[in-house]
Coordinates of C-alpha atoms in Angstrom, one line a residue:
Q504 CA 0.0 0.0 0.0
Q505 CA 2.9 2.4 0.7
L506 CA 4.3 1.8 -2.8
A507 CA 1.0 2.0 -4.5
S508 CA 0.8 5.7 -5.4
P509 CA 4.4 6.2 -6.8
W510 CA 4.4 2.9 -8.6
R511 CA 1.1 3.8 -10.4
K512 CA 2.9 6.8 -11.7
I513 CA 5.9 4.9 -12.8
I514 CA 3.9 2.3 -14.7
I515 CA 1.9 5.0 -16.4
W516 CA 4.9 7.1 -17.4
T517 CA 6.8 4.0 -18.7
N518 CA 3.9 2.5 -20.5
P519 CA 4.0 3.3 -24.2
L520 CA 0.2 2.7 -24.5
S521 CA -0.6 5.5 -22.1
I522 CA -1.3 8.4 -24.4
E523 CA -2.8 10.7 -21.7
R524 CA -0.4 9.9 -19.0
Q525 CA -0.9 13.2 -17.1
E526 CA -4.7 12.8 -16.9
Y527 CA -5.8 9.5 -15.6
S528 CA -8.9 9.0 -13.6
A529 CA -9.4 7.1 -10.4
R530 CA -10.7 4.1 -12.4
T531 CA -7.5 4.2 -14.5
R532 CA -5.3 4.3 -11.4
A533 CA -7.1 1.3 -10.0
D534 CA -6.6 -0.6 -13.2
F535 CA -2.8 0.1 -13.2
Q536 CA -2.6 -0.6 -9.5
T537 CA -4.1 -4.0 -10.2
S538 CA -1.6 -4.5 -13.0
T539 CA 1.2 -3.8 -10.5
C540 CA 0.0 -6.4 -8.1
Q541 CA -0.4 -9.0 -10.8
L542 CA 3.2 -9.1 -12.1
S543 CA 5.0 -12.4 -11.9
T544 CA 6.3 -13.4 -8.5
R545 CA 9.9 -13.2 -9.7
V546 CA 9.6 -9.7 -11.1
S547 CA 7.6 -8.5 -8.1
L548 CA 10.3 -9.9 -5.7
L549 CA 13.2 -8.2 -7.5
T550 CA 11.2 -5.0 -7.7
F551 CA 10.7 -5.0 -4.0
I552 CA 14.4 -5.6 -3.4
F553 CA 15.4 -2.6 -5.4
C554 CA 12.7 -0.4 -3.9
T555 CA 14.0 -1.1 -0.4
S556 CA 17.6 -0.7 -1.3
A557 CA 19.7 2.4 -0.3
L558 CA 20.6 3.3 -3.9
P559 CA 17.8 5.7 -5.0
K560 CA 18.9 6.4 -8.6
M561 CA 19.8 2.8 -9.4
R562 CA 16.7 1.7 -7.7
T563 CA 14.5 3.8 -9.8
R564 CA 16.1 2.9 -13.1
V565 CA 16.2 -0.8 -12.6
A566 CA 12.7 -0.9 -11.0
V567 CA 11.3 0.9 -14.0
V568 CA 13.0 -1.5 -16.4
L569 CA 11.8 -4.6 -14.5
T570 CA 8.2 -3.2 -14.2
F571 CA 8.1 -2.6 -17.9
L572 CA 9.5 -6.0 -18.7
G573 CA 6.9 -7.6 -16.4
I574 CA 4.0 -5.8 -18.2
L575 CA 5.4 -6.6 -21.6
G576 CA 5.9 -10.2 -20.7
S577 CA 2.3 -10.5 -19.4
V578 CA 1.0 -9.0 -22.6
L579 CA 3.1 -11.3 -24.8
A580 CA 2.0 -14.4 -22.7
Q581 CA -1.6 -13.7 -23.4
Q582 CA -0.9 -13.8 -27.2
Q583 CA 0.7 -17.3 -27.1
C584 CA -0.7 -20.7 -26.6
I585 CA -0.3 -22.4 -23.3
T586 CA 0.2 -26.1 -22.3
S587 CA -2.5 -28.2 -20.8
A588 CA -0.6 -28.1 -17.5
E589 CA -1.1 -24.3 -17.4
S590 CA -4.9 -24.5 -18.0
D591 CA -5.8 -23.7 -14.4
D592 CA -3.4 -20.6 -14.2
D593 CA -5.0 -17.2 -14.3
I594 CA -3.4 -15.7 -17.4
F595 CA -5.6 -12.7 -17.9
E596 CA -4.0 -9.8 -16.1
V597 CA -6.6 -7.1 -16.7
K598 CA -10.3 -7.9 -16.2
P599 CA -12.4 -4.9 -17.0
E600 CA -16.0 -4.7 -15.7
Q601 CA -18.6 -3.2 -18.0
E602 CA -20.1 -0.1 -16.4
F603 CA -22.6 1.1 -19.1
S604 CA -23.5 -1.8 -21.3
T605 CA -26.7 -3.7 -20.6
V606 CA -26.3 -6.1 -23.5
F607 CA -23.0 -7.9 -22.9
K608 CA -20.7 -8.8 -20.0
V609 CA -17.3 -10.6 -19.9
F610 CA -16.7 -13.1 -17.1
Y611 CA -13.3 -14.3 -15.9
P612 CA -13.4 -17.4 -13.6
G613 CA -9.8 -17.1 -12.7
D614 CA -8.1 -19.6 -15.0
S615 CA -7.3 -19.7 -18.7
T616 CA -10.9 -19.3 -19.8
K617 CA -13.4 -16.5 -20.1
S618 CA -17.1 -16.2 -21.0
I619 CA -19.0 -13.5 -22.8
S620 CA -22.7 -13.3 -22.1
I621 CA -25.1 -11.6 -24.5
Y622 CA -28.3 -10.4 -22.9
N623 CA -31.5 -9.9 -25.0
A624 CA -34.4 -9.4 -22.7
D625 CA -37.0 -8.5 -25.4
G626 CA -36.2 -11.6 -27.5
T627 CA -35.9 -9.6 -30.8
D628 CA -33.3 -9.7 -33.5
L629 CA -31.0 -6.9 -34.5
Y630 CA -33.9 -5.3 -36.4
G631 CA -36.4 -5.4 -33.6
E632 CA -38.4 -8.4 -34.9
A633 CA -39.4 -11.1 -32.5
Q634 CA -37.7 -14.4 -32.9
D635 CA -37.9 -17.6 -30.9
G636 CA -34.8 -18.8 -29.0
I637 CA -32.7 -15.6 -28.9
G638 CA -34.2 -14.1 -25.7
G639 CA -32.6 -14.0 -22.3
E640 CA -28.9 -14.7 -21.7
R641 CA -26.6 -16.7 -23.9
K642 CA -23.1 -17.4 -22.5
F643 CA -20.3 -18.1 -25.0
F644 CA -17.3 -19.9 -23.6
F645 CA -13.7 -19.1 -24.7
R646 CA -10.5 -20.8 -23.7
Q647 CA -6.9 -19.9 -24.4
C648 CA -5.4 -22.0 -27.2
G649 CA -3.7 -25.1 -25.6
S650 CA -6.0 -25.2 -22.7
D651 CA -7.9 -28.4 -22.0
L652 CA -10.6 -26.9 -19.8
Q653 CA -14.2 -27.7 -20.8
P654 CA -17.2 -25.3 -20.9
P655 CA -19.5 -25.1 -17.9
S656 CA -23.0 -26.5 -17.9
D657 CA -24.6 -23.1 -18.5
A658 CA -22.4 -22.4 -21.6
F659 CA -24.1 -22.0 -25.0
P660 CA -24.0 -25.5 -26.5
G661 CA -21.9 -26.3 -29.5
F662 CA -19.7 -23.2 -29.3
N663 CA -16.0 -23.9 -29.3
V664 CA -13.5 -21.0 -30.0
E665 CA -10.0 -20.6 -28.7
L666 CA -8.2 -17.4 -27.9
P667 CA -6.8 -15.2 -29.2
V668 CA -9.1 -15.1 -32.2
E669 CA -7.1 -15.3 -35.5
Y670 CA -9.8 -15.0 -38.2
I671 CA -12.8 -12.9 -38.1
V672 CA -15.9 -12.9 -40.3
V673 CA -17.4 -9.4 -40.4
S674 CA -21.1 -8.9 -41.2
S675 CA -21.5 -5.1 -40.7
T676 CA -19.4 -2.0 -41.3
T677 CA -20.0 -1.0 -37.7
Q678 CA -17.7 -3.8 -36.6
I679 CA -14.8 -2.5 -38.8
G680 CA -14.2 0.6 -36.8
Q681 CA -13.9 -1.3 -33.5
L682 CA -11.4 -3.6 -35.0
M683 CA -9.4 -0.6 -36.3
V684 CA -9.3 0.9 -32.8
L685 CA -7.5 -2.2 -31.6
N686 CA -5.3 -2.4 -34.7
K687 CA -6.8 -5.8 -35.5
I688 CA -8.3 -5.1 -38.9
D689 CA -5.7 -7.6 -40.4
T690 CA -7.6 -10.5 -38.7
V691 CA -10.7 -10.0 -41.0
A692 CA -10.8 -12.9 -43.3
V693 CA -14.4 -12.6 -44.7
Y694 CA -16.7 -9.6 -45.2
I695 CA -20.4 -10.1 -45.8
G696 CA -21.9 -7.0 -47.5
N697 CA -21.2 -4.3 -50.1
V698 CA -17.7 -3.0 -50.2
E699 CA -19.0 0.4 -51.4
W700 CA -20.3 0.9 -47.9
V701 CA -16.8 0.6 -46.4
T702 CA -15.1 3.9 -45.6
D703 CA -11.6 2.6 -44.8
Q704 CA -9.7 2.3 -48.0
C705 CA -7.0 0.1 -46.5
F706 CA -9.7 -2.4 -45.8
A707 CA -11.3 -2.1 -49.3
D708 CA -8.0 -2.5 -51.0
R709 CA -7.6 -6.0 -49.5
T710 CA -11.0 -7.2 -50.6
I711 CA -11.7 -9.6 -53.5
D712 CA -15.0 -10.8 -55.0
A713 CA -14.8 -14.4 -53.6
T714 CA -17.3 -15.7 -56.2
E715 CA -15.0 -14.7 -59.1
V716 CA -11.4 -14.2 -57.8
Q717 CA -9.2 -16.9 -56.2
Y718 CA -7.5 -16.1 -52.9
T719 CA -3.8 -15.6 -53.0
S720 CA -2.5 -13.9 -49.8
D721 CA -3.6 -11.4 -47.1
Q722 CA -7.0 -10.8 -48.9
I723 CA -10.5 -10.5 -47.6
L724 CA -13.1 -12.7 -49.2
V725 CA -16.3 -10.7 -49.9
Y726 CA -19.8 -12.2 -50.2
K727 CA -22.8 -10.1 -51.0
D728 CA -25.0 -11.6 -48.3
Q729 CA -25.2 -14.5 -45.9
T730 CA -26.8 -16.9 -48.5
A731 CA -23.8 -16.5 -50.8
F732 CA -21.4 -17.1 -48.0
A733 CA -23.3 -20.2 -46.8
D734 CA -23.4 -21.5 -50.4
A735 CA -19.7 -21.1 -50.7
L736 CA -19.0 -23.0 -47.4
E737 CA -21.1 -26.0 -48.6
D738 CA -19.8 -26.0 -52.2
P739 CA -17.0 -28.7 -52.5
L740 CA -15.9 -27.2 -55.9
N741 CA -15.8 -23.5 -54.8
I742 CA -13.1 -21.4 -56.3
N743 CA -11.7 -20.6 -52.8
R744 CA -12.2 -24.0 -51.3
A745 CA -8.7 -24.2 -50.0
R746 CA -9.0 -20.9 -48.1
L747 CA -12.4 -21.8 -46.7
D748 CA -11.1 -25.1 -45.5
E749 CA -8.3 -23.4 -43.8
L750 CA -10.7 -21.1 -42.0
L751 CA -13.1 -23.9 -41.0
G752 CA -10.2 -25.9 -39.8
S753 CA -9.1 -23.3 -37.3
K754 CA -10.3 -23.3 -33.8
R755 CA -9.6 -19.6 -33.6
M756 CA -12.1 -18.5 -36.2
L757 CA -15.2 -16.5 -35.2
G758 CA -18.1 -14.9 -37.0
L759 CA -19.4 -11.5 -35.8
G760 CA -23.1 -11.8 -36.2
P761 CA -25.9 -11.9 -35.8
L762 CA -25.9 -14.5 -38.5
G763 CA -29.1 -16.4 -39.3
E764 CA -31.3 -13.7 -37.8
G765 CA -33.5 -11.0 -39.2
W766 CA -33.7 -9.7 -42.8
G767 CA -31.3 -11.5 -45.0
G768 CA -30.4 -14.1 -42.4
D769 CA -29.7 -17.6 -43.6
E770 CA -31.1 -20.4 -41.6
R771 CA -27.9 -22.5 -42.1
F772 CA -26.2 -20.2 -39.6
V773 CA -28.0 -21.6 -36.6
T774 CA -28.2 -19.3 -33.6
N775 CA -31.5 -20.2 -31.9
E776 CA -30.7 -23.3 -29.8
D777 CA -27.1 -24.3 -30.4
Q778 CA -24.0 -23.6 -32.5
S779 CA -24.3 -26.5 -34.9
G780 CA -24.3 -24.2 -37.8
L781 CA -21.7 -23.7 -40.5
I782 CA -19.3 -21.5 -38.5
P783 CA -19.0 -20.5 -34.8
H784 CA -20.3 -17.0 -34.3
I785 CA -21.5 -14.6 -31.7
P786 CA -24.3 -12.0 -32.0
V787 CA -23.1 -8.4 -31.8
Y788 CA -26.0 -6.3 -30.5
A789 CA -24.2 -3.0 -29.9
S790 CA -27.0 -1.1 -31.6
K791 CA -29.4 -2.3 -28.8
E792 CA -27.5 -0.1 -26.4
K793 CA -29.0 3.2 -25.4
S794 CA -26.0 5.6 -25.0
G795 CA -22.7 6.4 -26.8
K796 CA -20.7 5.2 -23.8
A797 CA -22.5 1.9 -23.8
I798 CA -22.1 1.4 -27.5
F799 CA -18.4 2.2 -27.5
E800 CA -17.9 0.0 -24.4
W801 CA -18.3 -2.9 -26.9
N802 CA -14.6 -2.2 -27.6
E803 CA -14.0 -4.3 -24.4
F804 CA -16.0 -7.1 -26.1
Y805 CA -13.6 -7.0 -29.0
G806 CA -10.6 -6.6 -26.7
A807 CA -11.7 -9.8 -24.9
L808 CA -11.6 -11.7 -28.2
F809 CA -7.9 -10.9 -28.8
N810 CA -6.8 -10.8 -25.1
L811 CA -6.3 -7.1 -25.4
E812 CA -8.4 -6.1 -22.4
K813 CA -5.8 -3.6 -21.2
E814 CA -5.7 -1.7 -24.5
S815 CA -9.4 -1.7 -25.0
R816 CA -10.0 -0.5 -21.4
R817 CA -7.5 2.3 -22.0
V818 CA -9.2 3.6 -25.1
T819 CA -12.7 3.3 -23.5
L820 CA -11.6 5.4 -20.6
I821 CA -10.1 8.1 -22.8
K822 CA -13.3 8.4 -24.8
E823 CA -15.4 8.5 -21.7
K824 CA -13.2 11.2 -20.2
R825 CA -13.4 13.3 -23.4
W826 CA -17.2 13.1 -23.4
D827 CA -17.3 14.1 -19.8
C828 CA -15.0 17.1 -20.5
I829 CA -17.3 18.4 -23.3
A830 CA -20.4 17.8 -21.1
N831 CA -18.8 19.7 -18.1
K832 CA -17.9 22.6 -20.3
V833 CA -21.5 22.9 -21.6
E834 CA -22.9 22.5 -18.1
K835 CA -20.7 25.2 -16.7
K836 CA -21.8 27.7 -19.4
W837 CA -25.4 26.8 -18.7
N838 CA -25.0 27.3 -14.9
E839 CA -23.3 30.6 -15.5
A840 CA -26.1 31.7 -17.8
I841 CA -23.8 32.3 -20.7
F842 CA -26.4 31.0 -23.1
E843 CA -28.9 33.8 -23.7
D844 CA -31.9 31.8 -25.1
A845 CA -33.9 28.9 -23.8
K846 CA -33.3 25.4 -24.8
P847 CA -33.5 25.2 -28.7
K848 CA -35.5 22.5 -30.3
V849 CA -33.6 20.1 -32.6
C850 CA -35.7 17.8 -34.7
W851 CA -34.4 14.4 -35.7
A852 CA -36.0 12.8 -38.8
Y853 CA -35.4 11.6 -42.4
Y854 CA -37.6 10.6 -45.4
L855 CA -38.1 6.9 -46.2
A856 CA -38.9 6.9 -49.9
D857 CA -39.6 3.2 -50.3
D858 CA -42.4 1.0 -49.1
Y859 CA -41.4 -1.0 -46.0
G860 CA -44.9 -1.2 -44.6
Y861 CA -46.1 0.6 -41.4
G862 CA -47.3 3.6 -43.4
S863 CA -44.2 4.1 -45.5
P864 CA -43.2 5.9 -47.6
G865 CA -43.0 8.7 -45.2
W866 CA -40.9 10.7 -42.7
V867 CA -39.2 8.5 -40.0
W868 CA -38.8 10.5 -36.8
G869 CA -36.6 9.6 -33.9
N870 CA -38.0 7.6 -31.0
Q871 CA -39.6 9.5 -28.2
C872 CA -37.4 10.7 -25.4
Q873 CA -38.9 9.9 -22.0
G874 CA -36.1 11.0 -19.7
K875 CA -35.1 7.5 -18.9
P876 CA -31.4 6.8 -19.7
D877 CA -31.9 3.0 -19.8
T878 CA -34.5 3.1 -22.5
D879 CA -34.0 6.4 -24.4
D880 CA -31.9 6.3 -27.6
Y881 CA -28.5 7.8 -27.9
Y882 CA -29.6 11.1 -29.6
C883 CA -31.8 11.8 -26.5
K884 CA -28.6 11.9 -24.5
L885 CA -27.0 14.2 -27.0
A886 CA -29.8 16.7 -26.5
D887 CA -29.9 16.3 -22.8
V888 CA -26.1 17.0 -22.4
C889 CA -26.3 20.0 -24.9
H890 CA -29.3 21.5 -23.0
A891 CA -31.5 21.2 -26.1
T892 CA -35.0 19.9 -26.6
L893 CA -35.2 17.0 -29.1
G894 CA -38.1 16.9 -31.6
T895 CA -39.1 13.2 -32.1
G896 CA -42.1 11.1 -33.1
P897 CA -44.8 9.9 -30.7
G898 CA -43.7 6.2 -30.5
N899 CA -40.8 4.1 -29.2
A900 CA -40.1 2.2 -32.4
W901 CA -39.3 3.3 -35.9
S902 CA -42.5 1.6 -37.2
E903 CA -44.5 3.8 -34.9
N904 CA -42.9 7.1 -36.0
I905 CA -43.5 7.1 -39.8
I906 CA -45.4 10.4 -40.4
D907 CA -46.9 11.9 -43.6
H908 CA -45.7 15.1 -45.4
E909 CA -48.4 17.4 -44.0
T910 CA -47.9 16.5 -40.4
T911 CA -44.2 16.6 -40.7
A912 CA -44.3 20.1 -42.2
T913 CA -46.3 21.2 -39.2
M914 CA -43.9 19.6 -36.8
F915 CA -40.9 21.3 -38.5
E916 CA -42.3 24.8 -37.9
D917 CA -40.9 25.3 -34.4
C918 CA -37.6 23.4 -35.1
Y919 CA -34.6 25.7 -34.4
A920 CA -32.4 23.1 -36.2
I921 CA -33.2 19.9 -38.2
I922 CA -30.8 16.9 -38.3
Y923 CA -31.8 14.9 -41.4
S924 CA -30.5 11.6 -39.9
S925 CA -29.8 10.0 -43.3
Y926 CA -28.3 11.0 -46.6
Y927 CA -29.7 14.2 -48.2
R928 CA -29.2 12.8 -51.7
N929 CA -31.9 10.2 -50.8
I930 CA -34.4 12.9 -51.5
A931 CA -32.3 15.2 -53.8
D932 CA -31.1 12.7 -56.3
P933 CA -33.0 10.3 -58.6
V934 CA -32.4 6.6 -58.6
E935 CA -32.2 4.2 -61.5
N936 CA -35.6 3.0 -62.9
E937 CA -37.5 5.2 -60.4
D938 CA -41.2 5.1 -60.9
E939 CA -43.4 8.2 -61.0
T940 CA -45.0 7.6 -57.5
R941 CA -41.5 7.4 -55.8
K942 CA -40.3 10.5 -57.7
M943 CA -43.4 12.6 -56.6
G944 CA -43.0 11.5 -53.0
R945 CA -39.3 12.4 -53.1
A946 CA -40.1 15.8 -54.6
K947 CA -42.7 16.5 -51.9
A948 CA -40.3 15.6 -49.2
L949 CA -37.6 17.9 -50.6
S950 CA -40.2 20.7 -50.7
V951 CA -41.2 20.1 -47.1
L952 CA -37.5 20.3 -45.9
Q953 CA -36.6 23.4 -48.0
N954 CA -39.6 25.4 -46.9
T955 CA -38.7 25.2 -43.2
E956 CA -37.4 28.2 -41.3
A957 CA -34.4 26.1 -40.2
W958 CA -33.5 25.6 -43.9
R959 CA -33.6 29.4 -44.6
N960 CA -31.4 30.0 -41.5
G961 CA -28.8 27.4 -42.5
Q962 CA -29.7 25.1 -39.6
V963 CA -30.5 21.9 -41.5
Y964 CA -27.8 19.1 -41.4
D965 CA -27.4 15.6 -42.8
V966 CA -24.8 13.0 -41.6
T967 CA -22.3 12.9 -44.5
Y968 CA -19.8 15.5 -43.6
S969 CA -16.9 12.9 -43.5
G970 CA -18.2 10.6 -46.1
S971 CA -21.3 8.7 -47.2
S972 CA -20.6 5.6 -45.1
N973 CA -18.6 7.1 -42.3
W974 CA -21.8 7.7 -40.2
H975 CA -22.5 4.0 -39.7
E976 CA -18.8 2.9 -39.6
N977 CA -17.3 5.4 -37.2
R978 CA -20.1 7.2 -35.4
I979 CA -19.9 4.6 -32.5
I980 CA -16.2 5.1 -32.3
H981 CA -16.3 8.9 -32.3
Y982 CA -19.4 9.3 -30.2
D983 CA -17.6 12.2 -28.4
R984 CA -17.1 14.1 -31.6
L985 CA -20.9 13.6 -32.4
L986 CA -21.6 15.2 -29.1
E987 CA -19.5 18.2 -30.1
D988 CA -21.3 18.4 -33.5
F989 CA -24.7 18.3 -31.8
C990 CA -23.8 21.0 -29.3
E991 CA -22.5 23.2 -32.0
V992 CA -25.7 22.8 -34.0
A993 CA -27.7 23.7 -30.9
E994 CA -25.5 26.7 -30.3
R995 CA -24.3 25.1 -27.0
H996 CA -20.6 24.8 -27.8
S997 CA -17.6 26.9 -27.0
K998 CA -16.9 27.6 -30.6
H999 CA -13.5 28.5 -31.8
K1000 CA -12.3 28.9 -35.4
F1001 CA -10.4 25.6 -35.4
Y1002 CA -13.4 23.4 -34.7
K1003 CA -14.9 21.6 -37.6
R1004 CA -17.8 19.2 -37.5
L1005 CA -17.1 15.5 -38.2
F1006 CA -20.5 14.1 -39.1
L1007 CA -23.1 16.8 -39.4
R1008 CA -23.1 18.6 -42.8
M1009 CA -24.9 21.9 -43.4
L1010 CA -27.5 21.7 -46.1
G1011 CA -29.5 24.8 -46.7
P1012 CA -29.3 27.4 -48.1
L1013 CA -25.6 26.8 -48.8
I1014 CA -24.8 23.1 -49.1
E1015 CA -21.4 22.0 -47.8
E1016 CA -19.7 19.5 -49.9
E1017 CA -20.2 15.9 -48.9
G1018 CA -17.3 14.0 -47.4
K1019 CA -14.7 16.8 -47.5
D1020 CA -14.9 18.4 -44.1
D1021 CA -11.2 18.4 -43.3
E1022 CA -8.1 17.2 -45.1
C1023 CA -7.0 15.8 -41.8
I1024 CA -9.9 13.4 -42.0
K1025 CA -10.5 12.8 -45.7
I1026 CA -8.3 13.2 -48.8
S1027 CA -8.6 12.2 -52.4
V1028 CA -5.7 10.1 -53.8
T1029 CA -5.0 8.4 -57.1
D1030 CA -4.4 4.7 -57.0
S1031 CA -1.0 4.0 -58.6
A1032 CA -2.2 0.6 -60.0
T1033 CA -5.6 1.4 -61.4
G1034 CA -5.4 5.2 -61.9
R1035 CA -8.7 5.8 -60.3
R1036 CA -9.4 8.4 -57.7
L1037 CA -10.0 7.3 -54.2
E1038 CA -11.3 9.1 -51.1
T1039 CA -9.8 7.7 -48.0
N1040 CA -9.5 8.3 -44.3
C1041 CA -6.1 9.9 -43.5
N1042 CA -6.2 9.0 -39.8
T1043 CA -6.8 5.4 -40.7
I1044 CA -4.1 5.3 -43.4
A1045 CA -1.6 6.7 -41.0
T1046 CA -2.1 3.9 -38.5
Q1047 CA -2.3 0.9 -41.0
Q1048 CA 1.1 -0.6 -41.5
Q1049 CA 0.1 -2.7 -44.4
C1050 CA -0.6 0.4 -46.6
H1051 CA 2.7 1.6 -48.1
K1052 CA 1.4 2.7 -51.6
P1053 CA 3.0 6.0 -52.9
E1054 CA -0.3 7.7 -53.2
Y1055 CA -0.7 7.7 -49.5
A1056 CA 2.5 9.6 -48.8
E1057 CA 0.7 13.0 -49.1
C1058 CA -2.1 11.7 -46.9
K1059 CA 0.4 10.7 -44.2
R1060 CA 2.2 14.0 -44.4
R1061 CA -1.0 15.9 -44.0
T1062 CA -2.1 13.7 -41.1
A1063 CA 1.2 14.4 -39.3
M1064 CA 0.8 18.1 -39.9
C1065 CA -2.8 17.9 -38.6
Q1066 CA -1.5 16.3 -35.4
L1067 CA 1.1 19.0 -35.1
Q1068 CA -1.5 21.7 -35.6
K1069 CA -3.8 20.1 -33.0
Q1070 CA -1.0 20.1 -30.4
C1071 CA -0.3 23.7 -31.2
I1072 CA -3.9 24.6 -30.7
N1073 CA -4.1 22.8 -27.4
K1074 CA -1.0 24.5 -26.3
I1075 CA -2.4 27.9 -27.3
F1076 CA -5.5 27.5 -25.3
L1077 CA -3.5 26.5 -22.2
L1078 CA -1.2 29.5 -22.3
K1079 CA -0.8 31.6 -19.2
Y1080 CA -0.9 35.3 -19.7
K1081 CA 1.8 37.3 -18.0
E1082 CA 1.3 41.0 -17.2
S1083 CA 4.0 43.2 -18.5
N1084 CA 5.6 45.8 -16.1
T1085 CA 5.7 48.5 -18.8
S1086 CA 2.3 48.2 -20.5
K1087 CA -1.2 46.8 -20.3
Q1088 CA -0.5 44.3 -23.0
K1089 CA 0.1 40.6 -22.2
R1090 CA 3.0 38.7 -23.5
I1091 CA 2.7 35.1 -24.8
R1092 CA 5.4 32.7 -25.6
C1093 CA 4.7 29.8 -27.9
N1094 CA 7.1 27.1 -26.7
R1095 CA 8.6 24.5 -28.9
I1096 CA 6.2 21.6 -29.5
R1097 CA 7.6 18.4 -30.8
N1098 CA 5.2 15.7 -32.2
R1099 CA 5.9 12.0 -32.8
K1100 CA 7.4 12.7 -36.2
G1101 CA 10.0 15.0 -34.7
L1102 CA 8.6 18.1 -36.3
V1103 CA 9.4 21.2 -34.2
L1104 CA 7.6 24.6 -34.0
R1105 CA 10.0 27.5 -33.8
K1106 CA 10.0 29.9 -30.8
K1107 CA 8.5 33.4 -31.3
K1108 CA 7.6 36.2 -29.0
F1109 CA 4.8 38.7 -29.6
T1110 CA 2.1 40.6 -27.7
C1111 CA -1.7 40.4 -27.7
N1112 CA -3.8 43.4 -26.9
N1113 CA -5.6 42.6 -23.6
K1114 CA -9.0 43.4 -25.2
L1115 CA -8.7 40.4 -27.6
I1116 CA -10.3 37.2 -26.6
A1117 CA -8.3 34.0 -26.4
R1118 CA -9.1 32.7 -29.9
N1119 CA -7.8 35.9 -31.5
C1120 CA -4.6 35.5 -29.5
A1121 CA -4.5 32.0 -30.9
K1122 CA -4.7 33.5 -34.4
R1123 CA -1.7 35.7 -33.6
C1124 CA 0.0 32.7 -32.1
G1125 CA -0.5 30.9 -35.5
E1126 CA 2.7 32.7 -36.6
C1127 CA 4.5 30.2 -34.4
C1128 CA 2.8 27.3 -36.2
P1129 CA 3.4 27.9 -39.9
Q1130 CA 0.8 25.4 -41.1
L1131 CA -2.0 26.6 -38.9
G1132 CA -3.4 28.7 -41.6

């Protein structure tokens, strides 16, 4: 206990995974304290000897090295197979407990196994449709490769997957972002869906049409739907039979479902009573969560699959802390009565042009907010934190909130801002072979939207500011940025000239260009092999080691510059003003800032008139940061 506090600091400062070393919460400190206590006996004993020695400098240096090696050794051990004799050993050092999720939970019995329980109290599939056999709790048993422990009696029958998972079958673009956060996108072996819906170009570059192209190396087999994938698995003469047999023969292959459920589900992927289907898979019901924190907490679910609990816990805490920081700033301004007007009304709706029943075509409004965090959808929490009122439909399911044009036009009248929670081109652009009825409905919807006061005031937004598919792929990852976007739309944000929205794109009367909000996020490049133009995610490219094509060099350079600019901006807003003895002006010094690439900002002195607000001083300070603009 006496060594707990200093050793927590030593571990944090020597851990290369700790990005925000100087700002760790009580929960983070507790995690790292647990990590200290769970080092191997030999390393702990040597550490204690050096801590109690009479050589302070040598003690510190050697202790830091031993601690770092102990942590590194424990991480590496979790990525290797064990022997049957080690089956009863507790090999999982960090065991995070889910705080916000109500749909999944990871259990650690204290040996080389773990279980992931999926809870589905309403017994509906991912699309809200009732389905027999998928209600209640399903416990999926995992064991470290090499372990001979058997699943408990309450485990889901027929499920047998070893850790760490080596091959992943992805069935939704929302799963791609979570894998990217953990740098495990290279484990994806099969993708079920349309590649055009994928934002990450590194992922798309690895894909091949599995029905026409034969697998060679490090490629992702793509099937348009579950039926096509099931057909391939059962076809003995399939063009990619060798690769499919390799995947099926591995005990470390896992499908991320739900497979066999809902629209487009193939019954050959059995999930109702046991796992006797074609491949082992586990339902991913992140969309059933009711808050951004709970949805992102599924990163700990993915971390458990790869024995990366420590890393997933770290990024989860960082995201939670950033959300809380934004919320606290808005709350402080509200309490200080900085906001002049009452809570603005932000309406959440989009037009469904096709007939899916339940009164469609029509306007689909958000589900009603009832002030219950456990049942309200995530956008209700956005409005609550930003001190805004959310305009929604009268029901609690999308099928209950489809409203006609005339009623929608009336509901839009008192909306300060409108978030068109789909793609604006759905009503602005025609589709191939469109019939006259659909065309007339789309034209009417466009007229309803453009005749609102919010449109005339430039307060109508859709969700395509960083790309057509990025909303679905990365919204759950950057839920803190979505909060910033929403607060800015509701005029509840501490705006500064450097902030740019990530998801919400302004529509009327001046329409911002889709998918080109910031070169630090999106950039168009030319593929050296095909010559075609690509729009890709700079932040993703810069972190994917497998992408070394020449066309990404500019993207990486701009990303590095973006990071440098952000550091400069953060430094500017933390500057302390020093009063001069000879004048009323305040002097500011921009210190040297070095980023990971080794780029350095030069020193420069200048003065800011004391009547200027901080962001104008930041503009002057931009002279210290040549690329700040």
